[in-house]
């Protein structure tokens, strides 16, 4: 048996859970993945079965031990990075009171949000909480919806818990949260670091239904006998509180010092600035979470359809590549699409793609904005369409960055993480479009897992601080802006912003003309 110094970190995401094994130095030794489903019972109803999260933890833990060959006795602690804005009702007896719970993106609580803001000034609320997603996404409004539509569930609920906090409860029997997750509750003051009684009162909910807040690296407890048996671990394994996914990713993406910047390029994409002051702007509403590092904040702007726009192009423009990948004739359809992009000139022959296929984030002038191609003519081929998609995502993220740069104009380099960062072509495109250096390190898709593991390592005293994270990020590639390319992209970017304005107007017009099909 090896030393008892191994950490299992869980990245509890929207589509699945990834379990990763780390040693005391923060090196990842193995990982495994389990997926689960999201149920869409209406346009605004996005739900998951919370027991699937627990089942994912159970199956990945056992698979991870088997895959790595590490004995259960070597595991010291567990820590979770969890998707945000959850509100799962749990009784005092520990019963989960619903079969499905609203996901972070669920928008059903619109009326509850309207009622709240009859008594609370929206601008003051945003400037206090930093809650810049669509307002009805936030946990307090989901709790209000439960009160109004599931009265018996609300009355029986002892606490409403977020995703990772529910799993921590199932592991330890303790109901609590951390500052990073609490900062997405809708009733948390970023600067004061506590729940705001006036907001709880305005919501008309019971304050004691909100979980207590402990440090992100604090120990929730040890595994119960039941949880230990389910996971195949020992009862003395400690569970560290962990954090919300945005803040765990910020920690794992080198966000350990003032004014660090990273881009997460996945299905959606966001650019985050880590600093000792939140970036708050009521016009563009950057969404801000308390960092898992006390006294720091992760402020971000986002677009909803980055990787999903590429997936749309893959499935609808390149079905032959998808089939070739399935047959094993090519290794990766996305790599082939990168090669197609290189056969089209910068600007894709004046073809512009707006990537708002999932509507507009808070940075856009209207949530009804649509995606689409503008400038298409008979001279374009598929190579141009694919390049336009990739460029359009990049232009949209430049706009997201420019909002943040108003508050920190000295941004000169950006770490890229997430699946899209694997593409050398795209990293150079970002460098040229944004006129800053882009960096790829050895930590590509595991930043959130590393952040969760780091919380356990520091919380249990194996690390004195988080400086080790910088050492774990071995720089593998740096792209420097090409001035000639950057000038060409500057002109296309101006056109892209003008077209985004047009697409916002046309999207609103279509929604008004065809409300039943929106």
Coordinates of C-alpha atoms in Angstrom, one line a residue:
X1 CA 0.0 0.0 0.0
X2 CA 1.3 3.5 -0.9
X3 CA 1.2 6.6 1.2
X4 CA -2.2 7.9 2.3
X5 CA -1.9 11.2 0.4
X6 CA -4.1 10.7 -2.7
X7 CA -7.0 13.1 -3.5
X8 CA -10.1 12.3 -5.6
X9 CA -11.4 15.4 -7.3
X10 CA -14.8 15.4 -9.0
X11 CA -15.8 17.8 -11.8
X12 CA -19.6 17.7 -11.6
X13 CA -20.6 19.2 -15.0
X14 CA -23.7 19.8 -16.9
X15 CA -23.5 16.7 -19.0
X16 CA -21.5 14.4 -16.8
X17 CA -19.1 13.9 -13.9
X18 CA -15.3 13.4 -14.2
X19 CA -13.4 11.8 -11.4
X20 CA -9.6 12.5 -11.2
X21 CA -7.0 11.0 -9.0
X22 CA -4.2 13.3 -7.7
X23 CA -1.1 12.8 -5.7
X24 CA 0.2 15.2 -3.0
X25 CA 2.2 17.1 -5.6
X26 CA -1.0 17.9 -7.6
X27 CA -0.1 15.5 -10.4
X28 CA -3.1 13.8 -12.1
X29 CA -2.6 10.1 -12.0
X30 CA -5.8 8.9 -13.7
X31 CA -9.4 10.0 -14.6
X32 CA -12.7 8.5 -15.6
X33 CA -16.0 9.9 -16.8
X34 CA -19.7 9.1 -16.4
X35 CA -22.5 10.9 -18.2
X36 CA -26.1 11.7 -17.2
X37 CA -29.1 13.2 -18.9
X38 CA -30.8 16.6 -18.9
X39 CA -34.6 16.6 -19.3
X40 CA -36.2 19.4 -21.2
X41 CA -39.9 19.4 -20.3
X42 CA -40.5 22.8 -21.8
X43 CA -38.6 25.7 -23.3
X44 CA -37.7 27.1 -19.9
X45 CA -37.6 23.8 -17.9
X46 CA -34.1 22.2 -17.8
X47 CA -34.0 19.4 -15.2
X48 CA -31.7 16.7 -13.9
X49 CA -32.2 13.8 -11.5
X50 CA -29.9 14.7 -8.6
X51 CA -29.5 11.0 -7.7
X52 CA -27.7 10.6 -11.1
X53 CA -25.0 13.0 -9.7
X54 CA -24.5 10.7 -6.7
X55 CA -24.6 7.6 -8.9
X56 CA -22.0 9.2 -11.1
X57 CA -19.8 9.8 -8.1
X58 CA -20.2 6.2 -7.0
X59 CA -19.4 4.6 -10.3
X60 CA -16.5 6.9 -11.2
X61 CA -14.9 6.4 -7.8
X62 CA -14.9 2.7 -8.1
X63 CA -13.8 2.8 -11.8
X64 CA -11.0 5.2 -10.9
X65 CA -9.6 2.9 -8.2
X66 CA -9.7 0.0 -10.5
X67 CA -8.2 1.9 -13.4
X68 CA -5.3 3.4 -11.3
X69 CA -4.6 0.4 -9.2
X70 CA -4.6 2.6 -6.1
X71 CA -5.9 1.0 -3.0
X72 CA -8.8 2.6 -1.1
X73 CA -6.5 3.0 1.9
X74 CA -4.4 5.5 0.0
X75 CA -7.3 8.0 -0.4
X76 CA -7.0 10.9 2.0
X77 CA -9.8 13.2 0.8
X78 CA -12.5 14.0 -1.7
X79 CA -13.4 17.4 -3.2
X80 CA -16.0 18.6 -5.7
X81 CA -16.3 21.3 -8.3
X82 CA -20.0 21.6 -9.0
X83 CA -22.2 23.3 -11.6
X84 CA -23.8 26.4 -10.3
X85 CA -27.2 27.9 -9.2
X86 CA -28.7 24.7 -7.8
X87 CA -31.5 24.4 -5.3
X88 CA -32.3 20.8 -4.3
X89 CA -34.8 20.5 -1.4
X90 CA -33.7 18.1 1.3
X91 CA -35.7 17.2 4.4
X92 CA -34.4 17.2 7.9
X93 CA -34.3 13.4 7.7
X94 CA -32.0 13.6 4.6
X95 CA -34.6 12.8 2.0
X96 CA -34.3 14.4 -1.4
X97 CA -37.8 15.7 -2.0
X98 CA -37.9 15.8 -5.8
X99 CA -37.1 13.4 -8.5
X100 CA -35.8 16.1 -10.8
X101 CA -34.3 19.5 -10.0
X102 CA -33.9 22.7 -12.0
X103 CA -30.5 23.0 -13.7
X104 CA -28.5 26.2 -13.6
X105 CA -29.9 27.2 -17.0
X106 CA -33.6 26.7 -16.0
X107 CA -35.7 29.8 -16.6
X108 CA -39.0 28.8 -15.1
X109 CA -38.9 31.3 -12.2
X110 CA -39.6 34.4 -14.3
X111 CA -42.7 35.4 -12.3
X112 CA -40.9 34.9 -9.0
X113 CA -38.1 37.1 -10.2
X114 CA -40.6 39.8 -11.3
X115 CA -42.2 39.7 -7.8
X116 CA -38.8 40.0 -6.1
X117 CA -37.9 43.0 -8.1
X118 CA -41.1 44.8 -7.3
X119 CA -39.5 45.4 -3.9
X120 CA -35.8 45.3 -4.8
X121 CA -34.0 47.7 -7.2
X122 CA -32.5 45.5 -9.9
X123 CA -29.4 47.6 -10.4
X124 CA -28.6 47.7 -6.7
X125 CA -29.1 44.0 -6.5
X126 CA -26.7 43.3 -9.4
X127 CA -24.1 45.6 -8.0
X128 CA -24.3 43.8 -4.6
X129 CA -24.5 40.2 -5.8
X130 CA -22.7 40.3 -9.2
X131 CA -25.4 37.9 -10.5
X132 CA -25.2 38.7 -14.2
X133 CA -26.8 35.7 -15.7
X134 CA -30.5 36.0 -16.6
X135 CA -32.0 36.8 -13.2
X136 CA -34.4 33.9 -13.0
X137 CA -31.5 31.4 -13.2
X138 CA -30.4 32.2 -9.6
X139 CA -31.1 29.8 -6.8
X140 CA -33.4 32.1 -4.7
X141 CA -35.9 32.4 -7.5
X142 CA -36.0 28.6 -7.9
X143 CA -36.7 28.3 -4.2
X144 CA -39.5 30.8 -4.6
X145 CA -40.9 28.8 -7.5
X146 CA -40.8 25.7 -5.3
X147 CA -42.7 27.6 -2.6
X148 CA -45.3 28.7 -5.0
X149 CA -45.8 25.6 -7.1
X150 CA -44.7 22.7 -4.7
X151 CA -45.8 24.0 -1.4
X152 CA -45.6 20.7 0.4
X153 CA -42.0 20.2 -0.8
X154 CA -41.0 23.7 0.3
X155 CA -42.5 23.2 3.8
X156 CA -40.8 19.8 4.2
X157 CA -37.4 21.1 3.0
X158 CA -34.9 21.7 5.8
X159 CA -32.3 23.1 3.3
X160 CA -32.0 23.8 -0.4
X161 CA -28.6 22.6 -1.6
X162 CA -26.5 23.2 -4.7
X163 CA -25.1 20.3 -6.8
X164 CA -21.8 19.7 -5.0
X165 CA -23.3 20.5 -1.6
X166 CA -25.9 17.8 -2.0
X167 CA -23.2 15.3 -2.9
X168 CA -21.2 16.4 0.1
X169 CA -24.3 15.9 2.3
X170 CA -24.7 12.4 0.9
X171 CA -21.1 11.7 1.7
X172 CA -21.0 13.2 5.2
X173 CA -24.6 13.9 6.5
X174 CA -23.8 17.6 6.9
X175 CA -25.6 20.4 5.0
X176 CA -23.4 23.3 4.2
X177 CA -22.0 25.3 1.3
X178 CA -19.0 27.6 0.6
X179 CA -18.7 31.3 -0.4
X180 CA -18.2 30.6 -4.1
X181 CA -21.4 28.6 -4.4
X182 CA -23.4 30.9 -2.1
X183 CA -22.4 33.8 -4.3
X184 CA -24.8 32.3 -6.9
X185 CA -27.7 32.2 -4.5
X186 CA -29.1 35.6 -5.5
X187 CA -29.1 36.7 -1.8
X188 CA -25.3 37.0 -1.2
X189 CA -23.2 40.1 -0.9
X190 CA -19.9 39.8 -2.7
X191 CA -18.1 42.4 -0.7
X192 CA -19.6 41.5 2.7
X193 CA -19.2 37.8 2.2
X194 CA -22.6 36.9 3.7
X195 CA -26.3 36.4 2.9
X196 CA -28.3 39.6 2.8
X197 CA -31.3 39.5 5.2
X198 CA -33.2 42.2 3.2
X199 CA -33.0 40.1 0.1
X200 CA -34.1 36.9 1.9
X201 CA -37.0 38.9 3.3
X202 CA -38.0 40.3 -0.1
X203 CA -38.0 36.8 -1.5
X204 CA -40.3 35.7 1.2
X205 CA -38.4 32.5 2.0
X206 CA -37.2 31.1 5.3
X207 CA -33.6 32.1 6.0
X208 CA -32.9 28.8 7.8
X209 CA -33.5 26.9 4.5
X210 CA -30.2 28.3 3.2
X211 CA -27.1 26.3 4.1
X212 CA -24.4 27.5 6.4
X213 CA -21.3 28.9 4.7
X214 CA -17.9 27.4 5.5
X215 CA -14.5 28.0 3.7
X216 CA -14.1 26.3 0.3
X217 CA -11.1 24.4 1.7
X218 CA -12.8 23.6 5.0
X219 CA -13.5 20.0 6.0
X220 CA -17.2 19.2 5.8
X221 CA -16.7 15.9 7.6
X222 CA -15.7 12.2 7.1
X223 CA -17.5 9.7 5.0
X224 CA -20.4 8.0 6.7
X225 CA -20.4 4.2 6.9
X226 CA -23.1 4.1 4.2
X227 CA -21.3 6.5 1.9
X228 CA -18.0 4.7 2.4
X229 CA -19.6 1.4 1.5
X230 CA -21.2 2.9 -1.6
X231 CA -17.9 4.4 -2.8
X232 CA -15.6 1.5 -1.8
X233 CA -13.6 3.8 0.4
X234 CA -12.7 4.0 4.1
X235 CA -14.9 5.9 6.6
X236 CA -12.0 8.1 7.7
X237 CA -11.7 9.7 4.2
X238 CA -12.3 13.5 4.7
X239 CA -14.6 15.5 2.4
X240 CA -13.5 19.1 1.7
X241 CA -16.2 21.6 0.9
X242 CA -15.1 22.4 -2.7
X243 CA -16.5 25.2 -4.8
X244 CA -18.6 26.3 -7.7
X245 CA -17.3 25.2 -11.1
X246 CA -16.4 28.7 -12.3
X247 CA -14.3 29.4 -9.2
X248 CA -12.6 26.0 -9.1
X249 CA -11.7 26.4 -12.7
X250 CA -10.3 29.8 -12.0
X251 CA -8.1 28.3 -9.3
X252 CA -7.0 25.5 -11.6
X253 CA -6.4 27.9 -14.5
X254 CA -3.7 29.8 -12.5
X255 CA -6.1 32.3 -11.1
X256 CA -4.1 32.6 -7.9
X257 CA -2.9 36.2 -8.3
X258 CA -4.3 39.6 -9.1
X259 CA -5.4 40.3 -12.7
X260 CA -4.8 36.8 -14.1
X261 CA -7.0 36.1 -17.2
X262 CA -8.2 32.8 -18.8
X263 CA -10.5 31.8 -21.6
X264 CA -12.6 28.6 -21.2
X265 CA -13.4 27.4 -24.7
X266 CA -15.9 24.6 -24.4
X267 CA -19.5 24.2 -25.4
X268 CA -20.1 27.7 -24.0
X269 CA -17.2 30.0 -23.5
X270 CA -16.2 32.7 -21.0
X271 CA -13.3 35.0 -20.3
X272 CA -12.6 35.5 -16.7
X273 CA -10.5 38.1 -14.8
X274 CA -9.3 37.0 -11.3
X275 CA -8.8 40.0 -9.0
X276 CA -9.2 41.3 -5.5
X277 CA -12.1 43.4 -6.7
X278 CA -15.2 42.3 -8.7
X279 CA -15.9 43.8 -12.1
X280 CA -19.4 45.1 -12.0
X281 CA -21.1 46.8 -14.9
X282 CA -24.9 47.1 -15.0
X283 CA -25.0 47.6 -18.8
X284 CA -23.2 44.4 -19.7
X285 CA -23.5 42.5 -16.4
X286 CA -20.4 40.5 -16.1
X287 CA -21.2 37.5 -13.9
X288 CA -19.2 37.4 -10.8
X289 CA -18.6 34.6 -8.3
X290 CA -16.7 34.8 -5.1
X291 CA -13.4 33.0 -5.6
X292 CA -12.5 29.9 -3.6
X293 CA -9.5 32.0 -2.5
X294 CA -10.9 34.4 0.2
X295 CA -10.9 38.0 -0.8
X296 CA -10.7 37.4 -4.5
X297 CA -13.3 37.2 -7.3
X298 CA -13.8 35.7 -10.7
X299 CA -15.5 38.2 -13.0
X300 CA -16.5 36.9 -16.5
X301 CA -18.3 37.7 -19.7
X302 CA -19.5 34.8 -21.9
X303 CA -21.1 33.6 -25.0
X304 CA -23.5 30.7 -25.0
X305 CA -22.7 28.8 -28.2
X306 CA -18.9 28.5 -28.8
X307 CA -18.2 24.8 -29.0
X308 CA -21.8 24.1 -29.7
X309 CA -21.6 26.3 -32.8
X310 CA -18.7 24.2 -34.0
X311 CA -20.6 21.1 -33.2
X312 CA -23.5 22.5 -35.3
X313 CA -21.2 23.0 -38.2
X314 CA -19.7 19.6 -37.7
X315 CA -23.1 17.9 -37.8
X316 CA -24.8 20.0 -40.5
X317 CA -22.0 21.2 -42.8
X318 CA -19.7 18.2 -42.4
X319 CA -21.7 15.0 -42.0
X320 CA -19.3 13.1 -44.3
X321 CA -16.5 13.9 -41.8
X322 CA -18.6 12.6 -38.9
X323 CA -19.3 9.4 -40.8
X324 CA -15.6 9.0 -41.7
X325 CA -14.7 9.4 -38.1
X326 CA -17.2 6.8 -37.1
X327 CA -15.8 4.4 -39.7
X328 CA -12.2 5.1 -38.4
X329 CA -11.1 6.6 -41.7
X330 CA -10.1 9.8 -40.0
X331 CA -9.2 10.3 -36.3
X332 CA -11.1 13.5 -35.6
X333 CA -13.6 15.4 -37.6
X334 CA -12.7 18.7 -35.9
X335 CA -9.0 18.3 -37.0
X336 CA -10.3 17.9 -40.6
X337 CA -12.4 21.0 -40.2
X338 CA -9.3 22.9 -39.1
X339 CA -7.6 21.8 -42.3
X340 CA -10.6 23.1 -44.2
X341 CA -10.4 26.4 -42.5
X342 CA -6.7 26.8 -43.5
X343 CA -7.9 26.5 -47.2
X344 CA -10.0 29.6 -46.8
X345 CA -8.5 33.1 -46.5
X346 CA -8.7 35.3 -43.5
X347 CA -12.2 36.8 -43.4
X348 CA -13.6 33.8 -45.3
X349 CA -14.2 36.0 -48.4
X350 CA -16.2 38.6 -46.5
X351 CA -18.5 35.9 -44.9
X352 CA -19.6 36.7 -41.4
X353 CA -21.1 34.2 -38.9
X354 CA -22.8 35.3 -35.8
X355 CA -22.6 32.4 -33.2
X356 CA -25.6 33.2 -31.1
X357 CA -27.3 29.9 -31.9
X358 CA -28.6 29.7 -28.3
X359 CA -29.7 33.3 -28.1
X360 CA -27.7 36.2 -26.6
X361 CA -25.8 36.3 -23.3
X362 CA -25.9 39.4 -21.2
X363 CA -23.3 41.1 -23.3
X364 CA -25.6 41.3 -26.3
X365 CA -28.1 44.0 -26.8
X366 CA -31.1 41.6 -27.0
X367 CA -31.5 38.0 -25.7
X368 CA -33.5 37.3 -28.9
X369 CA -30.4 37.7 -31.1
X370 CA -30.1 34.8 -33.6
X371 CA -27.1 33.1 -35.2
X372 CA -26.5 33.0 -38.9
X373 CA -24.3 33.7 -41.9
X374 CA -24.3 37.2 -43.6
X375 CA -22.6 37.9 -46.9
X376 CA -23.1 34.4 -48.4
X377 CA -22.8 34.2 -52.2
X378 CA -22.2 31.7 -54.9
X379 CA -18.4 32.2 -54.6
X380 CA -18.3 30.6 -51.1
X381 CA -17.6 26.9 -50.5
X382 CA -17.7 24.8 -47.4
X383 CA -14.2 25.7 -46.4
X384 CA -15.4 29.3 -46.1
X385 CA -18.4 28.4 -44.1
X386 CA -16.4 26.5 -41.6
X387 CA -13.8 29.3 -41.3
X388 CA -16.5 31.8 -40.8
X389 CA -17.9 29.8 -37.9
X390 CA -14.6 29.6 -36.2
X391 CA -13.9 33.3 -36.8
X392 CA -17.4 34.4 -35.7
X393 CA -16.9 32.7 -32.3
X394 CA -13.5 34.4 -32.0
X395 CA -15.0 37.8 -32.8
X396 CA -17.8 37.4 -30.3
X397 CA -15.2 36.5 -27.6
X398 CA -13.1 39.6 -28.5
X399 CA -16.2 41.6 -27.8
X400 CA -16.6 39.8 -24.4
X401 CA -12.9 40.6 -23.7
X402 CA -13.2 44.3 -24.6
X403 CA -15.9 44.7 -21.9
X404 CA -13.5 43.4 -19.3
X405 CA -10.6 45.4 -20.6
X406 CA -12.4 48.6 -19.7
X407 CA -11.6 47.8 -16.1
X408 CA -8.2 46.1 -16.6
X409 CA -6.7 47.6 -19.8
X410 CA -3.3 45.9 -19.2
X411 CA -4.4 42.5 -20.3
X412 CA -1.6 41.3 -22.6
X413 CA -1.8 37.5 -22.4
X414 CA -4.5 34.9 -21.9
X415 CA -4.4 31.3 -20.9
X416 CA -6.7 29.1 -22.9
X417 CA -8.3 26.0 -21.4
X418 CA -11.1 23.7 -22.6
X419 CA -11.5 21.5 -25.7
X420 CA -11.1 24.3 -28.2
X421 CA -7.7 25.2 -26.9
X422 CA -6.3 22.0 -28.4
X423 CA -6.4 23.6 -31.9
X424 CA -3.2 25.5 -32.8
X425 CA -5.0 27.2 -35.6
X426 CA -7.7 28.5 -33.3
X427 CA -5.1 29.7 -30.7
X428 CA -3.3 31.7 -33.3
X429 CA -6.6 33.1 -34.5
X430 CA -7.4 34.3 -31.0
X431 CA -4.0 35.9 -30.7
X432 CA -4.5 37.7 -34.0
X433 CA -8.1 38.8 -33.4
X434 CA -7.5 39.8 -29.8
X435 CA -4.0 41.2 -30.3
X436 CA -2.6 39.4 -27.3
X437 CA -0.5 36.4 -26.6
X438 CA -2.4 33.1 -26.1
X439 CA -1.0 30.3 -24.0
X440 CA -1.6 26.6 -23.9
X441 CA -0.3 24.7 -21.0
X442 CA -0.3 21.1 -19.9
X443 CA -3.6 21.7 -18.1
X444 CA -6.2 21.7 -20.9
X445 CA -9.5 20.2 -19.8
X446 CA -8.8 19.6 -16.2
X447 CA -8.6 23.0 -14.6
X448 CA -11.8 22.6 -12.6
X449 CA -10.6 19.2 -11.3
X450 CA -7.2 20.6 -10.4
X451 CA -8.9 23.5 -8.6
X452 CA -11.0 21.1 -6.5
X453 CA -7.9 18.9 -5.7
X454 CA -5.9 22.0 -4.7
X455 CA -8.6 23.0 -2.2
X456 CA -8.2 19.6 -0.5
X457 CA -4.4 19.7 -0.6
X458 CA -4.3 23.1 1.0
X459 CA -7.2 22.6 3.3
X460 CA -5.6 19.5 4.8
X461 CA -2.2 21.1 5.1
X462 CA -0.3 19.2 2.3
X463 CA 0.2 22.6 0.6
X464 CA 1.1 25.8 2.4
X465 CA -0.6 27.9 -0.4
X466 CA -1.6 27.6 -4.1
X467 CA 1.7 28.6 -5.7
X468 CA 2.3 25.0 -6.7
X469 CA -0.5 25.5 -9.4
X470 CA 1.8 27.7 -11.4
X471 CA 4.5 25.0 -11.5
X472 CA 1.9 22.4 -12.7
X473 CA 1.1 24.6 -15.7
X474 CA 4.0 23.7 -18.1
X475 CA 3.7 26.1 -21.1
X476 CA 3.4 24.0 -24.2
X477 CA 2.7 26.7 -26.8
X478 CA 2.5 30.4 -27.0
X479 CA 0.9 32.3 -30.0
X480 CA 2.0 35.8 -30.6
X481 CA -0.2 38.2 -32.7
X482 CA 0.7 38.5 -36.4
X483 CA 0.3 42.2 -37.2
X484 CA -0.7 41.7 -40.9
X485 CA -3.3 39.2 -39.9
X486 CA -4.5 41.3 -37.0
X487 CA -5.1 44.3 -39.3
X488 CA -7.3 42.1 -41.5
X489 CA -9.2 40.8 -38.6
X490 CA -9.8 44.3 -37.2
X491 CA -11.8 45.2 -40.3
X492 CA -13.8 42.0 -40.1
X493 CA -14.5 42.5 -36.4
X494 CA -16.0 45.9 -37.1
X495 CA -18.3 44.3 -39.6
X496 CA -19.1 41.5 -37.2
X497 CA -20.3 44.0 -34.5
X498 CA -22.5 45.8 -37.0
X499 CA -24.0 42.5 -38.1
X500 CA -24.6 41.5 -34.5
X501 CA -26.6 44.7 -34.0
X502 CA -28.7 43.7 -37.1
X503 CA -29.1 40.1 -35.9
X504 CA -30.4 41.4 -32.5
X505 CA -33.0 43.6 -34.3
X506 CA -34.1 40.8 -36.7
X507 CA -34.2 38.2 -33.9
X508 CA -36.5 40.4 -31.8
X509 CA -38.7 41.0 -34.9
X510 CA -39.0 37.3 -35.6
X511 CA -39.9 36.6 -32.0
X512 CA -42.6 39.2 -32.1
X513 CA -44.0 38.0 -35.4
X514 CA -43.9 34.3 -34.5
X515 CA -44.3 34.1 -30.7
X516 CA -45.5 30.5 -30.7
X517 CA -42.4 29.3 -32.5
X518 CA -39.9 31.2 -30.4

